[in-house]
Structures are given as structure tokens and as C-alpha cells.
mmCIF file of C-alpha atoms in Angstrom:
data_model
loop_
_atom_site.group_PDB
_atom_site.id
_atom_site.type_symbol
_atom_site.label_atom_id
_atom_site.label_comp_id
_atom_site.label_asym_id
_atom_site.label_seq_id
_atom_site.Cartn_x
_atom_site.Cartn_y
_atom_site.Cartn_z
ATOM 1 C CA UNK A 1 -106.873 155.839 -300.933
ATOM 2 C CA UNK A 2 -106.150 156.744 -304.453
ATOM 3 C CA UNK A 3 -102.676 158.241 -305.831
ATOM 4 C CA UNK A 4 -103.386 161.221 -306.631
ATOM 5 C CA UNK A 5 -105.337 161.967 -303.326
ATOM 6 C CA UNK A 6 -102.277 160.562 -301.510
ATOM 7 C CA UNK A 7 -100.116 162.977 -304.121
ATOM 8 C CA UNK A 8 -102.121 165.844 -302.757
ATOM 9 C CA UNK A 9 -102.309 165.284 -299.259
ATOM 10 C CA UNK A 10 -98.413 164.821 -299.599
ATOM 11 C CA UNK A 11 -97.691 167.930 -300.971
ATOM 12 C CA UNK A 12 -100.370 170.003 -298.631
ATOM 13 C CA UNK A 13 -98.477 168.605 -295.704
ATOM 14 C CA UNK A 14 -95.088 169.896 -296.834
ATOM 15 C CA UNK A 15 -96.343 172.844 -297.671
ATOM 16 C CA UNK A 16 -98.100 173.007 -294.182
ATOM 17 C CA UNK A 17 -94.334 172.387 -292.652
ATOM 18 C CA UNK A 18 -92.696 175.376 -294.138
ATOM 19 C CA UNK A 19 -95.878 177.723 -293.155
ATOM 20 C CA UNK A 20 -95.452 175.904 -289.188
ATOM 21 C CA UNK A 21 -91.214 176.960 -289.134
ATOM 22 C CA UNK A 22 -90.920 177.703 -285.965
ATOM 23 C CA UNK A 23 -93.998 176.320 -284.224
ATOM 24 C CA UNK A 24 -92.680 172.564 -283.374
ATOM 25 C CA UNK A 25 -96.774 171.680 -281.861
ATOM 26 C CA UNK A 26 -97.899 172.136 -285.638
ATOM 27 C CA UNK A 27 -94.842 171.405 -287.816
ATOM 28 C CA UNK A 28 -93.811 167.823 -286.534
ATOM 29 C CA UNK A 29 -96.771 166.362 -286.704
ATOM 30 C CA UNK A 30 -97.365 167.640 -290.475
ATOM 31 C CA UNK A 31 -93.817 166.169 -291.125
ATOM 32 C CA UNK A 32 -94.637 162.661 -289.515
ATOM 33 C CA UNK A 33 -97.818 162.436 -291.769
ATOM 34 C CA UNK A 34 -96.024 163.657 -295.000
ATOM 35 C CA UNK A 35 -93.059 161.329 -294.436
ATOM 36 C CA UNK A 36 -96.207 158.577 -294.138
ATOM 37 C CA UNK A 37 -97.251 159.655 -296.942
ATOM 38 C CA UNK A 38 -94.544 159.758 -298.908
ATOM 39 C CA UNK A 39 -93.368 156.239 -297.837
ATOM 40 C CA UNK A 40 -97.017 154.877 -298.719
ATOM 41 C CA UNK A 41 -96.427 156.387 -302.441
ATOM 42 C CA UNK A 42 -92.854 154.860 -302.257
ATOM 43 C CA UNK A 43 -94.202 151.337 -301.406
ATOM 44 C CA UNK A 44 -96.918 151.875 -304.267
ATOM 45 C CA UNK A 45 -94.257 152.483 -306.530
ATOM 46 C CA UNK A 46 -92.211 148.906 -306.190
ATOM 47 C CA UNK A 47 -93.194 146.404 -307.876
ATOM 48 C CA UNK A 48 -94.136 142.914 -306.941
ATOM 49 C CA UNK A 49 -97.412 142.372 -305.064
ATOM 50 C CA UNK A 50 -100.094 144.966 -305.218
ATOM 51 C CA UNK A 51 -100.698 147.148 -302.115
ATOM 52 C CA UNK A 52 -104.155 145.881 -301.773
ATOM 53 C CA UNK A 53 -102.862 142.983 -301.473
ATOM 54 C CA UNK A 54 -100.647 143.561 -297.823
ATOM 55 C CA UNK A 55 -101.119 143.253 -294.395
ATOM 56 C CA UNK A 56 -102.420 146.249 -293.222
ATOM 57 C CA UNK A 57 -100.575 146.149 -289.637
ATOM 58 C CA UNK A 58 -97.330 145.657 -291.407
ATOM 59 C CA UNK A 59 -98.018 148.060 -294.305
ATOM 60 C CA UNK A 60 -97.964 151.216 -291.988
ATOM 61 C CA UNK A 61 -94.583 150.734 -290.495
ATOM 62 C CA UNK A 62 -93.294 149.688 -293.838
ATOM 63 C CA UNK A 63 -94.943 152.724 -295.181
ATOM 64 C CA UNK A 64 -93.500 154.911 -291.792
ATOM 65 C CA UNK A 65 -89.638 153.054 -292.745
ATOM 66 C CA UNK A 66 -89.907 154.217 -296.240
ATOM 67 C CA UNK A 67 -90.883 158.046 -295.730
ATOM 68 C CA UNK A 68 -88.181 158.394 -292.541
ATOM 69 C CA UNK A 69 -85.297 156.722 -295.096
ATOM 70 C CA UNK A 70 -85.855 159.465 -297.869
ATOM 71 C CA UNK A 71 -84.992 162.149 -295.440
ATOM 72 C CA UNK A 72 -81.248 161.593 -294.773
ATOM 73 C CA UNK A 73 -81.479 160.515 -298.504
ATOM 74 C CA UNK A 74 -82.449 164.123 -299.714
ATOM 75 C CA UNK A 75 -79.955 165.718 -296.966
ATOM 76 C CA UNK A 76 -77.153 163.835 -298.433
ATOM 77 C CA UNK A 77 -77.990 164.437 -302.265
ATOM 78 C CA UNK A 78 -78.257 168.477 -300.818
ATOM 79 C CA UNK A 79 -75.084 168.354 -299.327
ATOM 80 C CA UNK A 80 -73.135 166.769 -302.136
ATOM 81 C CA UNK A 81 -74.572 169.570 -304.326
ATOM 82 C CA UNK A 82 -73.355 172.040 -302.213
ATOM 83 C CA UNK A 83 -76.835 173.440 -300.826
ATOM 84 C CA UNK A 84 -77.701 174.210 -297.432
ATOM 85 C CA UNK A 85 -78.811 171.538 -295.045
ATOM 86 C CA UNK A 86 -82.409 173.509 -294.011
ATOM 87 C CA UNK A 87 -85.976 173.433 -293.836
ATOM 88 C CA UNK A 88 -86.529 174.949 -297.025
ATOM 89 C CA UNK A 89 -84.211 172.754 -299.919
ATOM 90 C CA UNK A 90 -85.371 169.910 -297.294
ATOM 91 C CA UNK A 91 -89.157 170.261 -298.212
ATOM 92 C CA UNK A 92 -88.571 171.167 -301.831
ATOM 93 C CA UNK A 93 -86.734 167.572 -302.179
ATOM 94 C CA UNK A 94 -89.295 165.840 -300.702
ATOM 95 C CA UNK A 95 -92.091 167.303 -303.098
ATOM 96 C CA UNK A 96 -89.932 166.238 -305.832
ATOM 97 C CA UNK A 97 -89.460 162.648 -304.171
ATOM 98 C CA UNK A 98 -93.131 162.754 -303.938
ATOM 99 C CA UNK A 99 -93.514 163.524 -307.429
ATOM 100 C CA UNK A 100 -91.455 160.807 -308.461
ATOM 101 C CA UNK A 101 -93.135 158.346 -306.682
ATOM 102 C CA UNK A 102 -96.316 159.226 -307.851
ATOM 103 C CA UNK A 103 -95.279 158.666 -311.820
ATOM 104 C CA UNK A 104 -93.949 155.846 -310.782
ATOM 105 C CA UNK A 105 -96.954 154.685 -309.616
ATOM 106 C CA UNK A 106 -99.405 155.783 -312.228
ATOM 107 C CA UNK A 107 -97.101 154.126 -314.277
ATOM 108 C CA UNK A 108 -97.237 151.089 -312.479
ATOM 109 C CA UNK A 109 -101.096 150.787 -312.064
ATOM 110 C CA UNK A 110 -100.895 151.559 -316.082
ATOM 111 C CA UNK A 111 -99.314 148.253 -316.981
ATOM 112 C CA UNK A 112 -100.483 146.053 -314.259
ATOM 113 C CA UNK A 113 -104.032 144.766 -316.103
ATOM 114 C CA UNK A 114 -107.287 145.723 -314.567
ATOM 115 C CA UNK A 115 -108.652 142.460 -312.548
ATOM 116 C CA UNK A 116 -111.714 141.829 -311.139
ATOM 117 C CA UNK A 117 -112.668 143.260 -307.663
ATOM 118 C CA UNK A 118 -114.126 140.029 -306.596
ATOM 119 C CA UNK A 119 -111.053 138.409 -307.482
ATOM 120 C CA UNK A 120 -108.896 140.478 -305.953
ATOM 121 C CA UNK A 121 -110.855 140.322 -302.537
ATOM 122 C CA UNK A 122 -109.840 137.159 -300.905
ATOM 123 C CA UNK A 123 -113.218 136.649 -299.458
ATOM 124 C CA UNK A 124 -115.006 136.389 -302.855
ATOM 125 C CA UNK A 125 -112.066 134.563 -304.543
ATOM 126 C CA UNK A 126 -111.986 130.887 -305.842
ATOM 127 C CA UNK A 127 -110.377 128.781 -303.424
ATOM 128 C CA UNK A 128 -107.878 127.183 -305.651
ATOM 129 C CA UNK A 129 -106.884 130.488 -306.604
ATOM 130 C CA UNK A 130 -106.491 132.363 -303.631
ATOM 131 C CA UNK A 131 -102.989 134.058 -303.302
ATOM 132 C CA UNK A 132 -100.744 132.319 -301.011
ATOM 133 C CA UNK A 133 -97.280 133.738 -299.724
ATOM 134 C CA UNK A 134 -94.236 131.853 -300.822
ATOM 135 C CA UNK A 135 -91.199 133.190 -302.933
ATOM 136 C CA UNK A 136 -92.201 134.752 -306.387
ATOM 137 C CA UNK A 137 -90.568 131.858 -308.050
ATOM 138 C CA UNK A 138 -93.143 129.465 -306.193
ATOM 139 C CA UNK A 139 -95.950 131.788 -306.342
ATOM 140 C CA UNK A 140 -95.648 131.805 -310.417
ATOM 141 C CA UNK A 141 -95.394 128.091 -310.372
ATOM 142 C CA UNK A 142 -99.025 128.025 -308.562
ATOM 143 C CA UNK A 143 -100.508 130.373 -310.777
ATOM 144 C CA UNK A 144 -99.469 128.483 -314.276
ATOM 145 C CA UNK A 145 -100.278 124.942 -312.973
ATOM 146 C CA UNK A 146 -103.246 124.362 -314.470
ATOM 147 C CA UNK A 147 -103.952 121.508 -311.684
ATOM 148 C CA UNK A 148 -104.276 124.442 -309.144
ATOM 149 C CA UNK A 149 -107.314 126.299 -310.872
ATOM 150 C CA UNK A 150 -109.790 124.680 -309.647
ATOM 151 C CA UNK A 151 -110.583 121.720 -306.656
ATOM 152 C CA UNK A 152 -112.619 119.657 -309.605
ATOM 153 C CA UNK A 153 -109.876 119.554 -311.793
ATOM 154 C CA UNK A 154 -107.280 118.190 -309.307
ATOM 155 C CA UNK A 155 -106.240 114.805 -309.064
ATOM 156 C CA UNK A 156 -106.044 113.115 -306.110
ATOM 157 C CA UNK A 157 -102.635 113.148 -305.888
ATOM 158 C CA UNK A 158 -102.318 116.651 -306.063
ATOM 159 C CA UNK A 159 -105.203 117.642 -303.592
ATOM 160 C CA UNK A 160 -102.735 115.305 -300.646
ATOM 161 C CA UNK A 161 -101.704 117.811 -298.288
ATOM 162 C CA UNK A 162 -97.916 116.249 -298.981
ATOM 163 C CA UNK A 163 -98.415 117.752 -302.431
ATOM 164 C CA UNK A 164 -99.506 121.204 -301.068
ATOM 165 C CA UNK A 165 -96.036 120.842 -298.954
ATOM 166 C CA UNK A 166 -93.830 119.902 -302.035
ATOM 167 C CA UNK A 167 -95.311 122.821 -303.677
ATOM 168 C CA UNK A 168 -94.898 125.500 -300.726
ATOM 169 C CA UNK A 169 -90.970 124.059 -300.495
ATOM 170 C CA UNK A 170 -90.555 124.010 -304.449
ATOM 171 C CA UNK A 171 -90.595 120.235 -304.810
ATOM 172 C CA UNK A 172 -92.361 118.338 -306.821
ATOM 173 C CA UNK A 173 -93.966 115.086 -306.781
ATOM 174 C CA UNK A 174 -91.649 112.913 -308.562
ATOM 175 C CA UNK A 175 -88.764 113.625 -305.856
ATOM 176 C CA UNK A 176 -86.890 116.464 -307.995
ATOM 177 C CA UNK A 177 -84.644 118.933 -306.326
ATOM 178 C CA UNK A 178 -85.629 122.258 -305.798
ATOM 179 C CA UNK A 179 -85.865 124.609 -308.404
ATOM 180 C CA UNK A 180 -83.072 126.647 -308.925
ATOM 181 C CA UNK A 181 -84.423 129.237 -310.771
ATOM 182 C CA UNK A 182 -86.153 130.093 -307.374
ATOM 183 C CA UNK A 183 -82.833 130.461 -305.489
ATOM 184 C CA UNK A 184 -81.560 132.499 -307.923
ATOM 185 C CA UNK A 185 -84.431 135.157 -308.070
ATOM 186 C CA UNK A 186 -84.138 135.341 -304.342
ATOM 187 C CA UNK A 187 -80.274 135.424 -304.161
ATOM 188 C CA UNK A 188 -80.697 138.584 -306.614
ATOM 189 C CA UNK A 189 -83.538 139.770 -304.841
ATOM 190 C CA UNK A 190 -81.185 140.011 -301.698
ATOM 191 C CA UNK A 191 -77.943 141.134 -303.487
ATOM 192 C CA UNK A 192 -79.690 144.310 -305.627
ATOM 193 C CA UNK A 193 -80.532 146.399 -302.169
ATOM 194 C CA UNK A 194 -76.911 145.782 -300.507
ATOM 195 C CA UNK A 195 -75.364 146.448 -303.796
ATOM 196 C CA UNK A 196 -77.256 149.700 -303.867
ATOM 197 C CA UNK A 197 -76.720 150.370 -300.215
ATOM 198 C CA UNK A 198 -72.748 150.223 -300.410
ATOM 199 C CA UNK A 199 -72.606 151.988 -303.642
ATOM 200 C CA UNK A 200 -74.926 155.039 -302.296
ATOM 201 C CA UNK A 201 -73.121 154.525 -298.737
ATOM 202 C CA UNK A 202 -69.956 154.651 -300.116
ATOM 203 C CA UNK A 203 -70.461 157.403 -302.645
ATOM 204 C CA UNK A 204 -71.630 159.554 -300.177
ATOM 205 C CA UNK A 205 -68.871 158.953 -297.838
ATOM 206 C CA UNK A 206 -66.402 159.983 -301.173
ATOM 207 C CA UNK A 207 -68.342 163.110 -301.105
ATOM 208 C CA UNK A 208 -67.901 164.233 -297.437
ATOM 209 C CA UNK A 209 -64.529 163.437 -297.637
ATOM 210 C CA UNK A 210 -63.686 165.081 -300.450
ATOM 211 C CA UNK A 211 -66.251 167.901 -299.940
ATOM 212 C CA UNK A 212 -64.402 171.357 -299.201
ATOM 213 C CA UNK A 213 -64.526 172.361 -294.982
ATOM 214 C CA UNK A 214 -63.522 175.916 -294.165
ATOM 215 C CA UNK A 215 -60.533 176.787 -292.346
ATOM 216 C CA UNK A 216 -61.352 177.691 -288.586
ATOM 217 C CA UNK A 217 -60.234 181.330 -287.963
ATOM 218 C CA UNK A 218 -57.544 182.046 -286.081
ATOM 219 C CA UNK A 219 -57.677 184.560 -282.941
ATOM 220 C CA UNK A 220 -55.321 186.618 -280.586
ATOM 221 C CA UNK A 221 -56.558 186.822 -277.082
ATOM 222 C CA UNK A 222 -55.105 188.111 -273.920
ATOM 223 C CA UNK A 223 -55.201 186.965 -270.079
ATOM 224 C CA UNK A 224 -54.471 187.357 -266.502
ATOM 225 C CA UNK A 225 -51.558 185.011 -265.735
ATOM 226 C CA UNK A 226 -49.097 183.990 -262.778
ATOM 227 C CA UNK A 227 -51.340 185.155 -259.098
ATOM 228 C CA UNK A 228 -53.643 186.834 -261.210
ATOM 229 C CA UNK A 229 -55.335 184.519 -263.056
ATOM 230 C CA UNK A 230 -56.677 183.617 -259.464
ATOM 231 C CA UNK A 231 -57.910 186.790 -258.697
ATOM 232 C CA UNK A 232 -62.018 186.143 -257.192
ATOM 233 C CA UNK A 233 -62.254 189.361 -255.166
ATOM 234 C CA UNK A 234 -61.309 193.003 -255.312
ATOM 235 C CA UNK A 235 -57.397 193.834 -255.264
ATOM 236 C CA UNK A 236 -55.752 196.888 -253.388
ATOM 237 C CA UNK A 237 -53.234 198.281 -255.254
ATOM 238 C CA UNK A 238 -50.662 199.877 -253.116
ATOM 239 C CA UNK A 239 -49.301 203.485 -253.517
ATOM 240 C CA UNK A 240 -46.425 202.417 -255.751
ATOM 241 C CA UNK A 241 -48.480 200.461 -258.066
ATOM 242 C CA UNK A 242 -49.177 197.024 -259.321
ATOM 243 C CA UNK A 243 -47.349 194.649 -261.273
ATOM 244 C CA UNK A 244 -49.780 192.616 -263.269
ATOM 245 C CA UNK A 245 -48.395 189.040 -265.216
ATOM 246 C CA UNK A 246 -50.185 189.165 -268.409
ATOM 247 C CA UNK A 247 -50.459 186.331 -271.649
ATOM 248 C CA UNK A 248 -51.296 187.168 -275.223
ATOM 249 C CA UNK A 249 -51.779 184.401 -277.244
ATOM 250 C CA UNK A 250 -51.818 184.236 -281.033
ATOM 251 C CA UNK A 251 -53.246 180.931 -282.640
ATOM 252 C CA UNK A 252 -54.136 180.353 -286.747
ATOM 253 C CA UNK A 253 -52.942 183.872 -287.780
ATOM 254 C CA UNK A 254 -49.031 185.409 -288.555
ATOM 255 C CA UNK A 255 -46.949 187.245 -286.912
ATOM 256 C CA UNK A 256 -49.037 190.759 -285.358
ATOM 257 C CA UNK A 257 -48.032 193.421 -283.971
ATOM 258 C CA UNK A 258 -50.778 195.152 -281.513
ATOM 259 C CA UNK A 259 -51.473 197.665 -278.876
ATOM 260 C CA UNK A 260 -51.865 196.576 -275.225
ATOM 261 C CA UNK A 261 -54.134 199.065 -273.476
ATOM 262 C CA UNK A 262 -54.713 199.326 -270.004
ATOM 263 C CA UNK A 263 -57.632 201.235 -268.551
ATOM 264 C CA UNK A 264 -58.709 202.333 -265.253
ATOM 265 C CA UNK A 265 -62.289 203.408 -264.349
ATOM 266 C CA UNK A 266 -62.593 203.745 -268.501
ATOM 267 C CA UNK A 267 -59.902 205.654 -268.979
ATOM 268 C CA UNK A 268 -56.645 204.403 -271.283
ATOM 269 C CA UNK A 269 -53.885 205.015 -268.238
ATOM 270 C CA UNK A 270 -51.244 203.241 -270.774
ATOM 271 C CA UNK A 271 -50.594 201.892 -273.885
ATOM 272 C CA UNK A 272 -47.861 199.820 -274.815
ATOM 273 C CA UNK A 273 -46.837 197.742 -278.539
ATOM 274 C CA UNK A 274 -46.151 194.106 -278.827
ATOM 275 C CA UNK A 275 -45.200 191.912 -280.991
ATOM 276 C CA UNK A 276 -46.798 188.457 -280.758
ATOM 277 C CA UNK A 277 -45.185 185.781 -283.408
ATOM 278 C CA UNK A 278 -47.590 183.279 -284.999
ATOM 279 C CA UNK A 279 -49.253 180.295 -282.887
ATOM 280 C CA UNK A 280 -47.128 181.609 -279.365
ATOM 281 C CA UNK A 281 -48.015 182.370 -276.061
ATOM 282 C CA UNK A 282 -46.162 186.208 -275.251
ATOM 283 C CA UNK A 283 -46.218 186.921 -271.543
ATOM 284 C CA UNK A 284 -45.174 189.850 -269.328
ATOM 285 C CA UNK A 285 -46.348 192.720 -267.157
ATOM 286 C CA UNK A 286 -48.718 195.409 -266.865
ATOM 287 C CA UNK A 287 -47.821 197.958 -263.933
ATOM 288 C CA UNK A 288 -51.381 199.454 -262.715
ATOM 289 C CA UNK A 289 -50.517 202.689 -260.978
ATOM 290 C CA UNK A 290 -52.443 203.656 -257.964
ATOM 291 C CA UNK A 291 -56.318 204.231 -257.507
ATOM 292 C CA UNK A 292 -57.608 206.645 -255.899
ATOM 293 C CA UNK A 293 -57.796 206.203 -252.250
ATOM 294 C CA UNK A 294 -61.759 207.148 -251.808
ATOM 295 C CA UNK A 295 -63.098 203.551 -250.525
ATOM 296 C CA UNK A 296 -64.627 203.062 -253.925
ATOM 297 C CA UNK A 297 -64.054 200.089 -256.497
ATOM 298 C CA UNK A 298 -62.475 201.015 -259.478
ATOM 299 C CA UNK A 299 -62.517 198.592 -262.990
ATOM 300 C CA UNK A 300 -59.344 197.579 -264.003
ATOM 301 C CA UNK A 301 -58.786 196.644 -267.817
ATOM 302 C CA UNK A 302 -56.365 195.040 -269.687
ATOM 303 C CA UNK A 303 -57.188 194.984 -273.647
ATOM 304 C CA UNK A 304 -55.664 193.485 -276.889
ATOM 305 C CA UNK A 305 -57.498 194.783 -279.627
ATOM 306 C CA UNK A 306 -61.593 193.503 -278.853
ATOM 307 C CA UNK A 307 -60.363 190.811 -276.109
ATOM 308 C CA UNK A 308 -59.846 191.815 -272.506
ATOM 309 C CA UNK A 309 -59.292 190.812 -269.181
ATOM 310 C CA UNK A 310 -59.464 192.956 -265.777
ATOM 311 C CA UNK A 311 -60.205 192.890 -262.449
ATOM 312 C CA UNK A 312 -61.852 195.553 -259.899
ATOM 313 C CA UNK A 313 -59.245 197.393 -257.101
ATOM 314 C CA UNK A 314 -59.016 200.130 -254.599
ATOM 315 C CA UNK A 315 -56.830 202.229 -253.102
ATOM 316 C CA UNK A 316 -54.789 200.869 -249.790
ATOM 317 C CA UNK A 317 -57.178 201.862 -247.078
ATOM 318 C CA UNK A 318 -56.224 204.286 -244.266
ATOM 319 C CA UNK A 319 -57.985 206.440 -241.402
ATOM 320 C CA UNK A 320 -58.678 208.976 -243.799
ATOM 321 C CA UNK A 321 -59.944 206.540 -246.468
ATOM 322 C CA UNK A 322 -62.065 205.183 -243.494
ATOM 323 C CA UNK A 323 -63.170 208.504 -242.563
ATOM 324 C CA UNK A 324 -64.242 209.804 -245.722
ATOM 325 C CA UNK A 325 -66.403 206.635 -246.528
ATOM 326 C CA UNK A 326 -68.045 206.972 -243.623
ATOM 327 C CA UNK A 327 -69.367 210.150 -244.519
ATOM 328 C CA UNK A 328 -70.197 208.981 -247.900
ATOM 329 C CA UNK A 329 -72.237 206.041 -247.022
ATOM 330 C CA UNK A 330 -75.260 207.030 -248.416
ATOM 331 C CA UNK A 331 -73.583 208.377 -251.556
ATOM 332 C CA UNK A 332 -72.722 206.627 -254.575
ATOM 333 C CA UNK A 333 -69.393 205.967 -255.671
#
């Protein structure tokens, strides 16, 4: 597929990801296809063997890996620039990477001279000039060696299998040692990705460590304490009232003076001003007054600001209460 068509397909798939936001059945296949096409563009932009001479099965996997690698790199770049890592910025970043890879591919294709399609096809190429694998130095040595241009001009010594093995391994027939230039080039080819990975990873780690983080918000909470913490059923309030232990916790804020309100049946029956120091837990007792002896459940709520804790209460059961409850058994409390 031509580069311009691949670029247009990549941009169209990324635009489809934006339109399919919230519908994963459409967004996931489009995203995978866009990453695969982006990886293919990245491989075409890399110098080396032309893409037409690569292994098809291995190339698909390499394109998928190259496309997936761009996603965390774009996310790290957005985080380093202080931008939110969300769908729209990610798609814009991937589109920018695709355009850069396309421009590099066009530049590379213009620099590589056009070759005869019969020579590029291994089925029509001359047996003596067919491309072989190996290190870059080995490939360059074979391409510049006039004895390997055609079988007719090759000497018997060079046509022997031992000479072929010596050329593949970087040794000549005169018994010289391995070419040092090949080892240097291989070492540089291995060290450059390692250095780039360490540099990018170290820079990303430093940016992440130095990035500002919002402080956790403070809070003021209230909870039942003591025996009241284990309330799991309605509580019977005697006629003299009921003392309920309460805990107020302060965290991440300074000293605060607030109002503790007691509500019974939705009505405020008592209020008390309390001062809570910073990062402390204060315990005190709230007295719940007697509730009506009508056999109904009444909600008891103890609140501090917007935080509250509570339970259900009812009055003491007496003969009159049972009679009243029996007479109103069909009524609603």
C-alpha cells in the first residue's frame, strides 16, 4: 500500500475513534487498526532494508509493536506538558506522530534511488545479486565485491561453499580475522536504542517525580462510638432518655468550631457548639430525649456539617403502647 493511502487510513481511523467515544465495540477495532497503520508508517520511516524486502509475517508483528509503543510515549508527553491524558489529546498526539512518520517516509523514499522492479523481486533477480541476510557490513561487503556480481565471473575458490561460509561470517579466504568495522557498527546499532530508552525513561521519571501533585482535601467526620458503634437494630429509648457516645474526627484541616445537631424524626431537638483541634479525634456524649410511645420507629440523626450518623429508635413498650399499636396495625406510622 502506498504511503499516502496508509496515512489517510490512519487519520480516518483516528477520527473514527473520536466519533465512537462511549461505544467500545466500534472504538476498540478502530483504535487497533490505527495503531497498526501507525506502526507500519513508523517502520517505513526507519532507515535500513526497504519495506518491500521484509518478512510479511514478522513485519505485521513489528508494526503492531511499533504502533502500541507510540501510545505510552504520547501519554508521557502529554503529562510532561501538563495536558490531561484523555481521548481527544491522545488522538491529536497520535495524529501528529502519524504525520511526522509520513513526512519521514516521503523523505526516505525520495533519497532512495528507484530500482528495477525485476531486481527488487527475488523471483526475477539474478542469483548472484539476490539479497541475503546478515550484518550491515556483510551486506555491504557482498554488494561491493565484484566476484559476487555474477556466477560467470566468479573464481572456483570464491564459488566453493567454504568461501561462501567465510563471506557470511565476515572472514576472507586468506585467513584474516573478522572485520572490526562490522563489530563497531553492530555495537553502535545495539547501544543507540539502549541509550535512547534510558534517556527517555530517566527524563520521564524525573518529570513525574517533579510534577506538582494536588494535596489531599481535609475532612471532618462524625461516627457513633462506644456501644453505639455496634447498633444493628432499632434501639429502645427509655423515658429518661438515652446517652449516645459520638466521635468527631478532624484530618487535614486546622482547628475548627462546628455545631453538632441532634434530629429526631427530622426535627432538630438539640444543638451544641464544639471545637475540634487539627488532626485529632474528640469524643463526647449526646443525650437523646424520650421518643413518643406510639410503637413506631423514629430516625435519630447526629450531624456535623454535611456528615451525619444515626439509627432508629422507639419508645418503651407498655400495655398502652401495645394497645395503640394493635388498634393502628393497618395504619401507617
